[in-house]
């Protein structure tokens, strides 16, 4: 029961996905229905690799990959900013990746 899936990890840059964006999303309303609508919407976008619910100033953190800045702009304008209930999005573009892993630290304390 601890193995969720067996996958192949693809080199996103060799596939042309050169941009990693972290988007902090704040919703206008915080009711259960608003949160669920947002969650369902982002599940439908393959550009969104990860989506986390946060406590604090923003409601969600998304890790998004696209081919370039123009592709992210199109995704933002055509999809992310149009999700019902989105109040604001603050995007940060990753300049370089220092560490990226899917390994669980089994040997750590």
Coordinates of C-alpha atoms in Angstrom, one line a residue:
X1 CA 0.0 0.0 0.0
X2 CA 2.9 2.5 0.1
X3 CA 3.7 2.4 -3.6
X4 CA 1.3 4.8 -5.3
X5 CA 2.5 4.4 -8.8
X6 CA 5.5 3.4 -11.0
X7 CA 6.4 6.1 -13.4
X8 CA 9.1 7.3 -15.8
X9 CA 10.5 10.7 -15.0
X10 CA 10.9 12.7 -18.2
X11 CA 13.4 15.4 -18.9
X12 CA 11.0 18.4 -19.3
X13 CA 13.7 20.6 -20.9
X14 CA 14.5 18.1 -23.5
X15 CA 10.7 18.0 -24.2
X16 CA 10.8 21.8 -24.6
X17 CA 9.2 22.8 -21.3
X18 CA 11.8 25.3 -20.2
X19 CA 9.8 27.5 -17.8
X20 CA 8.9 26.7 -14.2
X21 CA 6.5 29.1 -12.6
X22 CA 5.3 29.1 -9.0
X23 CA 1.9 30.8 -8.8
X24 CA 0.5 32.0 -5.5
X25 CA -3.3 32.2 -5.9
X26 CA -5.7 34.1 -3.6
X27 CA -9.4 33.5 -3.8
X28 CA -12.1 36.2 -3.3
X29 CA -14.2 33.8 -1.2
X30 CA -13.0 31.0 1.1
X31 CA -16.0 28.8 1.5
X32 CA -15.8 25.1 0.9
X33 CA -17.6 25.4 -2.5
X34 CA -15.2 28.1 -3.7
X35 CA -12.2 26.0 -2.7
X36 CA -13.6 22.9 -4.4
X37 CA -14.4 24.8 -7.6
X38 CA -10.8 26.0 -7.8
X39 CA -9.4 22.6 -7.1
X40 CA -11.5 21.0 -9.8
X41 CA -10.5 23.6 -12.3
X42 CA -6.7 23.3 -11.8
X43 CA -6.9 19.5 -11.9
X44 CA -8.0 19.9 -15.6
X45 CA -4.8 21.8 -16.6
X46 CA -1.8 19.6 -17.5
X47 CA 0.5 22.6 -17.1
X48 CA -0.2 22.5 -13.4
X49 CA 2.1 19.8 -12.0
X50 CA 1.4 20.5 -8.3
X51 CA -1.3 22.3 -6.4
X52 CA -1.1 22.8 -2.6
X53 CA -3.6 24.4 -0.3
X54 CA -1.8 26.9 2.0
X55 CA -2.4 28.7 5.3
X56 CA -1.5 32.3 5.3
X57 CA -1.7 35.2 2.9
X58 CA -2.4 33.0 -0.2
X59 CA -4.7 30.1 -0.6
X60 CA -2.9 27.9 -3.1
X61 CA 0.6 27.4 -4.5
X62 CA 0.9 26.0 -8.0
X63 CA 3.9 24.6 -9.8
X64 CA 3.4 25.2 -13.5
X65 CA 5.5 24.2 -16.5
X66 CA 5.3 25.7 -19.9
X67 CA 7.5 26.0 -22.9
X68 CA 8.3 29.7 -22.4
X69 CA 7.1 33.0 -21.0
X70 CA 4.7 33.6 -23.9
X71 CA 3.1 30.2 -23.2
X72 CA 2.7 31.0 -19.5
X73 CA 1.2 34.4 -20.4
X74 CA -1.4 32.6 -22.6
X75 CA -2.1 30.0 -19.8
X76 CA -2.5 32.8 -17.3
X77 CA -4.7 35.0 -19.4
X78 CA -6.8 32.2 -21.0
X79 CA -7.2 29.9 -18.0
X80 CA -5.7 30.6 -14.6
X81 CA -7.0 34.2 -14.2
X82 CA -10.4 33.2 -15.5
X83 CA -11.1 30.5 -12.9
X84 CA -14.2 31.6 -11.1
X85 CA -13.3 33.2 -7.7
X86 CA -9.7 34.0 -8.3
X87 CA -8.9 37.3 -6.7
X88 CA -5.2 37.6 -7.4
X89 CA -2.2 35.6 -8.7
X90 CA 1.4 36.3 -7.9
X91 CA 3.8 34.5 -10.2
X92 CA 7.5 33.8 -9.7
X93 CA 9.7 32.4 -12.4
X94 CA 12.4 29.9 -11.4
X95 CA 15.8 31.0 -12.8
X96 CA 17.5 27.7 -12.0
X97 CA 16.8 24.5 -10.1
X98 CA 19.2 23.7 -7.3
X99 CA 17.4 20.5 -6.1
X100 CA 14.5 18.7 -7.6
X101 CA 13.6 15.2 -6.4
X102 CA 10.7 12.9 -5.9
X103 CA 12.6 10.7 -3.4
X104 CA 11.1 10.4 0.1
X105 CA 13.9 10.8 2.7
X106 CA 13.4 7.3 4.3
X107 CA 16.8 7.4 6.1
X108 CA 16.3 10.8 7.7
X109 CA 15.4 11.2 11.3

